[in-house]
Short mmCIF file of C-alpha atoms in Angstrom, two decimals:
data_model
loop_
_atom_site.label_atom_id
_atom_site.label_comp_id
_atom_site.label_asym_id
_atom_site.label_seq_id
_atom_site.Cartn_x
_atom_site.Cartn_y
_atom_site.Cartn_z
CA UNK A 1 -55.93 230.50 -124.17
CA UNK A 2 -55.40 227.32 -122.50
CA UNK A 3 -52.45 225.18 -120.47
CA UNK A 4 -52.07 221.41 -120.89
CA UNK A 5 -50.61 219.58 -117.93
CA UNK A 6 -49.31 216.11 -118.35
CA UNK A 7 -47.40 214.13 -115.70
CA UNK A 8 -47.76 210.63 -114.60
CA UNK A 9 -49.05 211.75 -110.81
CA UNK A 10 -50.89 214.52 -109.53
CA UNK A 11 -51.73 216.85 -112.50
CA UNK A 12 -55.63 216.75 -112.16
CA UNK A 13 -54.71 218.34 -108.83
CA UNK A 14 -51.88 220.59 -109.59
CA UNK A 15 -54.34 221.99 -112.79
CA UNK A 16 -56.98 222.78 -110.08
CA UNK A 17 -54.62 224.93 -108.04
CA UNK A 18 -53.24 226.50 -111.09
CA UNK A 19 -56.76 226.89 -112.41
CA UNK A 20 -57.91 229.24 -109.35
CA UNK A 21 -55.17 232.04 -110.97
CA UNK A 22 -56.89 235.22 -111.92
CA UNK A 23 -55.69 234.35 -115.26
CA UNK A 24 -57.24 233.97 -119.05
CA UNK A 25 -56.02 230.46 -119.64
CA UNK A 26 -58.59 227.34 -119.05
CA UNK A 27 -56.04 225.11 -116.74
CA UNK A 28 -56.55 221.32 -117.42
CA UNK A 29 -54.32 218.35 -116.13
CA UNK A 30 -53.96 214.73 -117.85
CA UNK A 31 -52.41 211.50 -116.70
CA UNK A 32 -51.37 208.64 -119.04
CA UNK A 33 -54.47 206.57 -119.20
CA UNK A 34 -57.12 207.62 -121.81
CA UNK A 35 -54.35 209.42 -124.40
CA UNK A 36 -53.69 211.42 -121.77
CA UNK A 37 -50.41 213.39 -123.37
CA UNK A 38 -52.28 213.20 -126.28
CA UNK A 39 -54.98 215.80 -125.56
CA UNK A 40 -52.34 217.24 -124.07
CA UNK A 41 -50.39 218.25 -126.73
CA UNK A 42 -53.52 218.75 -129.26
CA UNK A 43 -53.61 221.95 -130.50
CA UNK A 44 -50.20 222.99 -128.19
CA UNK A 45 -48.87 225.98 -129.78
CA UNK A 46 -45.89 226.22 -127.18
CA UNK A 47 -44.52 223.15 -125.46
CA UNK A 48 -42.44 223.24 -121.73
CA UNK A 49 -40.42 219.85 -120.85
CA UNK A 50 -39.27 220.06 -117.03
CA UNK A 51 -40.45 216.68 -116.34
CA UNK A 52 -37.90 214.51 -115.29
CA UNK A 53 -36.15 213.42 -111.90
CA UNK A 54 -33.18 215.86 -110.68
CA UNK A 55 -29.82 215.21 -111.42
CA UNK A 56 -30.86 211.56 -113.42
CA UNK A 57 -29.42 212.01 -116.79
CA UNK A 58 -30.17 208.73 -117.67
CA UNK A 59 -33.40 208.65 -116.63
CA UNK A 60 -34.71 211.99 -117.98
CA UNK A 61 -33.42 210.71 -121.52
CA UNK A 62 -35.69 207.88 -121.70
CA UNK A 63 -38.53 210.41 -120.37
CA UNK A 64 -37.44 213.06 -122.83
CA UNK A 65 -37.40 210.88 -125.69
CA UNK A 66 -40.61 209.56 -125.04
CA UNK A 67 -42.68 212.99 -124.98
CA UNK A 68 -40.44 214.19 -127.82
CA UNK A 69 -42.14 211.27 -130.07
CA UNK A 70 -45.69 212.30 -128.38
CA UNK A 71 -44.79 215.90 -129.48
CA UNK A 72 -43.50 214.95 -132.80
CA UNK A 73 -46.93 213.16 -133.72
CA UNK A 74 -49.25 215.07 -132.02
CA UNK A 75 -48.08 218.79 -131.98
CA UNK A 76 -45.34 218.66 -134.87
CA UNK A 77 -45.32 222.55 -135.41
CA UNK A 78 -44.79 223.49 -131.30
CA UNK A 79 -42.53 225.30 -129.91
CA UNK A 80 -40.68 223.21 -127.64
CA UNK A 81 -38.88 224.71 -124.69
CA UNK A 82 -36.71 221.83 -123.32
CA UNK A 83 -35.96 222.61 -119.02
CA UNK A 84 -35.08 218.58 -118.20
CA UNK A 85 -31.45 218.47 -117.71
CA UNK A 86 -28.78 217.75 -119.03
CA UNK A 87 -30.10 220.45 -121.20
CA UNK A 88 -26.69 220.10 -123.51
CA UNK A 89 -28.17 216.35 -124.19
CA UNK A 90 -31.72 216.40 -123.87
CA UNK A 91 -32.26 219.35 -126.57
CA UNK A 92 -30.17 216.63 -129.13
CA UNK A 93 -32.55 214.06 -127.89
CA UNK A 94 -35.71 216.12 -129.01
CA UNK A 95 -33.81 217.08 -132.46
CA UNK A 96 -32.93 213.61 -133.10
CA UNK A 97 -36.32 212.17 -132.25
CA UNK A 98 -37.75 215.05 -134.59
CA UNK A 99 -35.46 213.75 -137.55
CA UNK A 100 -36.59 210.19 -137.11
CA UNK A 101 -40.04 211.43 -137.48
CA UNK A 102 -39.52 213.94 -140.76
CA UNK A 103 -40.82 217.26 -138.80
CA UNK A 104 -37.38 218.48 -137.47
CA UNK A 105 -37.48 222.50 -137.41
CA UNK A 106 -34.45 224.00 -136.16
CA UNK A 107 -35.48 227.06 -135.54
CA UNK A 108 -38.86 225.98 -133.05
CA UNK A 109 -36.38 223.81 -130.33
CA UNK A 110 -34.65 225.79 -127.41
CA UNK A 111 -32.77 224.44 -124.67
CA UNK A 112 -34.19 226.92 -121.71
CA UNK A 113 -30.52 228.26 -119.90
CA UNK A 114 -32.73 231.13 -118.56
CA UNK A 115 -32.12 230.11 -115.07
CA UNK A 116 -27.76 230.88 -115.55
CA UNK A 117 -28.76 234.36 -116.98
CA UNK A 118 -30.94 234.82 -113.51
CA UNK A 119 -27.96 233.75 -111.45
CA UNK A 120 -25.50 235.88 -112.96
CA UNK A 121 -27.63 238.90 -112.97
CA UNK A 122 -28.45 238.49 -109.38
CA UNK A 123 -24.96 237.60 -108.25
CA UNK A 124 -23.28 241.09 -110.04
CA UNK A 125 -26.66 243.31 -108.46
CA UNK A 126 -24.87 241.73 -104.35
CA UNK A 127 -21.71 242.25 -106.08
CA UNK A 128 -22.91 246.04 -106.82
CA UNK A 129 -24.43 246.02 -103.35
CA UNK A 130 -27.75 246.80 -104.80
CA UNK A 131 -30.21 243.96 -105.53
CA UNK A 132 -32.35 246.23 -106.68
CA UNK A 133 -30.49 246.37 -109.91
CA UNK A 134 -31.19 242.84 -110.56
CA UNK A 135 -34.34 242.93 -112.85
CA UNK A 136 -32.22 245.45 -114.93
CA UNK A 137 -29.07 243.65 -115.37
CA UNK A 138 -28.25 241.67 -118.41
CA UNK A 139 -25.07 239.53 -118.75
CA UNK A 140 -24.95 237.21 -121.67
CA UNK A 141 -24.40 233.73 -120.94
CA UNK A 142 -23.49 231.37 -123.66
CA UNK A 143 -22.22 227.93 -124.02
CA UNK A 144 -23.96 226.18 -122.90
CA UNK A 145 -26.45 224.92 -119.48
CA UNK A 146 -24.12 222.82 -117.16
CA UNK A 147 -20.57 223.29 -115.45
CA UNK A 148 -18.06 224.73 -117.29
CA UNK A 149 -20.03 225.03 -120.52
CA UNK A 150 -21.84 227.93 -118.76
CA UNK A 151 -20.10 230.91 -119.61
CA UNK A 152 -21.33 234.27 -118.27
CA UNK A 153 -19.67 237.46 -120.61
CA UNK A 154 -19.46 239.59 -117.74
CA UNK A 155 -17.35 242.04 -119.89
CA UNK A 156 -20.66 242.73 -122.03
CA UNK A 157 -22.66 243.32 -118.89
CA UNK A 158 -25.32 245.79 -118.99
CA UNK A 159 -23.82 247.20 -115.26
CA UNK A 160 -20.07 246.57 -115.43
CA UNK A 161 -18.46 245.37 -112.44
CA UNK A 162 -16.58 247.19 -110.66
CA UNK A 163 -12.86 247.97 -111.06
CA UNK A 164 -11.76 247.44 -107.73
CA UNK A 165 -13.13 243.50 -108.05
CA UNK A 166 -10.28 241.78 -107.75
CA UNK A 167 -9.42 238.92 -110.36
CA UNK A 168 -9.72 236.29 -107.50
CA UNK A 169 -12.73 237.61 -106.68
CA UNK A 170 -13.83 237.73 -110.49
CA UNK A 171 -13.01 234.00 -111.05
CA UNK A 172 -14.99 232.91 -107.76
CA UNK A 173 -18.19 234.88 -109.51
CA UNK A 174 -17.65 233.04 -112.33
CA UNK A 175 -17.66 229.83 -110.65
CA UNK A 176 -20.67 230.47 -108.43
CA UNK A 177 -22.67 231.05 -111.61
CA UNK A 178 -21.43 227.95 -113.31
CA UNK A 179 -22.21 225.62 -110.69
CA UNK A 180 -24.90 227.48 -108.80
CA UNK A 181 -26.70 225.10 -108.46
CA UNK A 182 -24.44 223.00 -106.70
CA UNK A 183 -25.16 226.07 -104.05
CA UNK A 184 -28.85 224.97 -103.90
CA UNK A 185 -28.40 221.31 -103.12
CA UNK A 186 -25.93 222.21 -100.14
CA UNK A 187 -28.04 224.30 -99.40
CA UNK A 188 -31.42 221.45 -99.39
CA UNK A 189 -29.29 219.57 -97.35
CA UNK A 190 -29.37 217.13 -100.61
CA UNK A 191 -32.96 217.19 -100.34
CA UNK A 192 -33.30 218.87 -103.67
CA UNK A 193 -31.99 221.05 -106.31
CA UNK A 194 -33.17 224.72 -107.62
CA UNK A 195 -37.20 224.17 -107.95
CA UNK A 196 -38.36 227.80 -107.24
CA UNK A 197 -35.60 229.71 -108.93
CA UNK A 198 -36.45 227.72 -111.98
CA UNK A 199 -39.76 227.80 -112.25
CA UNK A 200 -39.77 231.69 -112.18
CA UNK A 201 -36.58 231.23 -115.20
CA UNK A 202 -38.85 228.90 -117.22
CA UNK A 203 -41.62 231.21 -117.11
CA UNK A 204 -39.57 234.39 -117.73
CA UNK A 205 -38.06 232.43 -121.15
CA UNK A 206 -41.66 231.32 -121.87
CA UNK A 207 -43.35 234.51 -121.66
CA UNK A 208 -40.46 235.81 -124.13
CA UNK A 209 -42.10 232.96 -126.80
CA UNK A 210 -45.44 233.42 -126.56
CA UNK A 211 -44.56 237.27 -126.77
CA UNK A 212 -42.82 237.08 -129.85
CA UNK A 213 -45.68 233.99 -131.24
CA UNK A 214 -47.96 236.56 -130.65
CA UNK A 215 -46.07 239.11 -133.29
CA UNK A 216 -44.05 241.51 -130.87
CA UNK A 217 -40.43 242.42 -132.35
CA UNK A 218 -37.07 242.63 -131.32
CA UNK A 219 -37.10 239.92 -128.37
CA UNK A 220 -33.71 238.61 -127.32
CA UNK A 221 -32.77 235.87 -125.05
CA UNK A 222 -29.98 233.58 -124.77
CA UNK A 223 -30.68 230.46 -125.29
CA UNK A 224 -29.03 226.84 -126.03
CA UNK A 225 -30.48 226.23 -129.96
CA UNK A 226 -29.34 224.30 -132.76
CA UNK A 227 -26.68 226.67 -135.07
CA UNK A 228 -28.97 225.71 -138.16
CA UNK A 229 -31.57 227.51 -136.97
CA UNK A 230 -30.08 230.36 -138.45
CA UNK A 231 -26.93 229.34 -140.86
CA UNK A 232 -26.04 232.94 -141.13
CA UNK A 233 -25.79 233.51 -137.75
CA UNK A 234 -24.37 229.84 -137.13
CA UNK A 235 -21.59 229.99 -139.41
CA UNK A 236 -20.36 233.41 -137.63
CA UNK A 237 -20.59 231.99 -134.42
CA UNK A 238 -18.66 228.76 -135.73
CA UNK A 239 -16.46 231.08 -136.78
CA UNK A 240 -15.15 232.62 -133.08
CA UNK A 241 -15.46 229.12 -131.91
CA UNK A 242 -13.11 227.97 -134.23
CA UNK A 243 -15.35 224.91 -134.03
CA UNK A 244 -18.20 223.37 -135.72
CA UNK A 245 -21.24 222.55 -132.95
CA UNK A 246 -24.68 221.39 -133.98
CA UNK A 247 -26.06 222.82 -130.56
CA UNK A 248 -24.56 226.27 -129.12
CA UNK A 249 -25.84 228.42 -126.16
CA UNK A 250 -26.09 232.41 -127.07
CA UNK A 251 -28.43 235.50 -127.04
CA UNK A 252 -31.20 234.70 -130.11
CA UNK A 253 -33.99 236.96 -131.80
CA UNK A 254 -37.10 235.58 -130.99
CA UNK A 255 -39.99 235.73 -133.93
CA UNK A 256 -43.49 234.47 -134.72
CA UNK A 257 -41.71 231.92 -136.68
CA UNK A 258 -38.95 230.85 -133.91
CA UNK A 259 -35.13 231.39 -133.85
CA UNK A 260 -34.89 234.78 -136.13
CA UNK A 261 -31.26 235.56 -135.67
CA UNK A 262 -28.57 234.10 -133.44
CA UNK A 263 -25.77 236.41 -132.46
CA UNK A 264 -22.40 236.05 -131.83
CA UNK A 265 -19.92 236.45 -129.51
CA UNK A 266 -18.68 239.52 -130.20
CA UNK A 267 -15.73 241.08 -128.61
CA UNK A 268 -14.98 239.10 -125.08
CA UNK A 269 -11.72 238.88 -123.23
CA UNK A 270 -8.93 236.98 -123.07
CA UNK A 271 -10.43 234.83 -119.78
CA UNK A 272 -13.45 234.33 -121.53
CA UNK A 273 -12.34 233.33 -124.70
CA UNK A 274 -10.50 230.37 -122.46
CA UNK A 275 -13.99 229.63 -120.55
CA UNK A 276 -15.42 228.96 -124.23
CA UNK A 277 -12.32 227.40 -125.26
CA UNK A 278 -12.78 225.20 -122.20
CA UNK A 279 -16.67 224.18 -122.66
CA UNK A 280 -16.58 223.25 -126.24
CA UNK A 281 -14.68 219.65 -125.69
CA UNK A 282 -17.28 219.02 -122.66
CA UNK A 283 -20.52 220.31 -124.88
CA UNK A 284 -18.73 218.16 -127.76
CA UNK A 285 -19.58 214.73 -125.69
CA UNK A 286 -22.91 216.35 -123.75
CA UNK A 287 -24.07 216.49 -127.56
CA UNK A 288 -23.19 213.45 -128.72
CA UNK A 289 -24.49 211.27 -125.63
CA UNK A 290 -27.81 212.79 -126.72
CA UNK A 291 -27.42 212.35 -130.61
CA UNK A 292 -25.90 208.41 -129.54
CA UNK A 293 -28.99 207.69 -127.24
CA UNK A 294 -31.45 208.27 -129.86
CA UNK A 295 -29.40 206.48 -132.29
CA UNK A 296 -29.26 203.35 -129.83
CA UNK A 297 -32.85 204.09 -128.40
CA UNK A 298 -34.30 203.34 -132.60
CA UNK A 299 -31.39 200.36 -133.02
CA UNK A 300 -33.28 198.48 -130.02
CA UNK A 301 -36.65 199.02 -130.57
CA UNK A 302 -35.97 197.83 -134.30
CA UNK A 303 -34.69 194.99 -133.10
CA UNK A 304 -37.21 194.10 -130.56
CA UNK A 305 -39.88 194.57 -132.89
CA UNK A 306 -41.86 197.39 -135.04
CA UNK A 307 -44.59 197.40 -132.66
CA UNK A 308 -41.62 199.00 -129.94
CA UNK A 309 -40.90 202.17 -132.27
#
């Protein structure tokens, strides 16, 4: 077993703290020079993307793009778990980027929304009074991975909350899971956004991959993947939406093979059929900034010259 690092600063470093882990995987870190994120990705079986500055859009889709295209010709058949936000853009990015390059496989691209299943879970175990319920609570959270396109099901959760909550109450949880992390940058003093509470989602979603890579059955997460990764499941889901999305956040089967089955909805209340109703317009134009970037990204570099593609 081994783990690639690639950054442009400090991986050779951050590989040789990771490296002293009382773990089976050979830790190595690579910087640009010398095909750095190519030996990188050689041989990747499962591929993480958190690079990327903090609430810079803009900026993460020109960094996205670029280690999609060293993923597309390097390590083609990886699973690639996409963290850099705005997840509802940069996932498009990686598809589109994919497409250009003739490997696109829908069901082997996830948009990692771990982090708003985390929240919510924690946030109903203080509701409960019991954090110790935390690690056991599941609420679905679908949508999709920014504002008002998360939507947490907390009718469908594992440890329903209680009756007495009142529905002011219930619309303020709602919100704090939506824009939680809002709660972290206050919180930093503006000196950052969730770091910690993300790494530990990101690892939680990728042990869930490699787990099910590795042959185990029956492994369900929600996740932000493209519909076509499973048409059958997809063209339910479109269904209850009421709305065709290429890209849609919801709890997925996880197989050796990727994406194995994406649920739907099922039965949700009124209020949360109006959250979804409410996030489809804003994932409509997340999805297509992505989709247009590419689309402009290729136009330029044609322009400017075969040797910028």
């Amino acid at each position: 077993m081994q783990l690639g690092l690639y950054d442009i600063v400090n991986t050779p470093g951050v590989a040789s703290d990771l490296s002293h882990i009382a773990t089976p995987a050979k830790v190595e870190g690579y910087l640009p020079p010398d095909d750095g994120l190519k030996k990188t990705l050689t041989g990747a079986h499962v591929v993480v993307i958190p690079a990327g500055v903090p609430r810079k859009p803009g900026i993460n889709a020109g960094i996205v793009k670029d280690l999609a295209t060293g993923i597309a010709t390097t390590a083609p058949k990886a699973f690639i778990l996409v963290i850099s936000n705005p997840v509802n853009s940069t996932v498009p990015i990686v598809a589109e980027v994919f497409k250009k390059h003739g490997v696109y496989d829908p069901k082997r691209l996830f948009g990692v929304t771990t982090l708003d299943v985390v929240r919510a879970s924690t946030f109903v175990a203080e509701i409960l009074k019991d954090l110790s319920l935390s690690k056991d609570i599941v609420v679905p959270v679908v949508g999709g991975h920014s504002g008002v396109t998360i939507v947490p099901l907390l009718s469908q959760s594992s440890h329903p909350l209680p009756a007495s909550l009142s529905a002011e109450d219930h619309k303020t949880l709602v919100n704090r899971i939506q824009f939680g992390g809002d709660e972290v940058v206050k919180a930093k003093q503006g000196g950052g956004s969730a770091t910690l509470s993300m790494a530990y989602a990101g690892a939680e979603f990728a042990a869930k991959v490699i787990r099910a890579l590795k042959g185990e059955k029956g492994i369900t997460a929600p996740s932000f993947v493209p519909l076509a990764a499973d048409p059958a499941g997809g063209a339910e889901l479109t269904k209850e939406l009421e709305k065709e999305l290429e890209f849609f956040s919801s709890t997925v089967e996880l197989g050796a093979g990727g994406v194995v089955k994406i649920h739907p909805l099922g039965t949700i209340t009124d209020a949360e059929k109006a959250l979804v109703k409410a996030a489809i317009p804003e994932l409509e134009g997340n999805i297509s900034k992505g989709i247009t970037y590419v689309a402009e990204a290729y136009k330029k570099a044609e322009e400017d010259g075969p040797a910028r593609l």
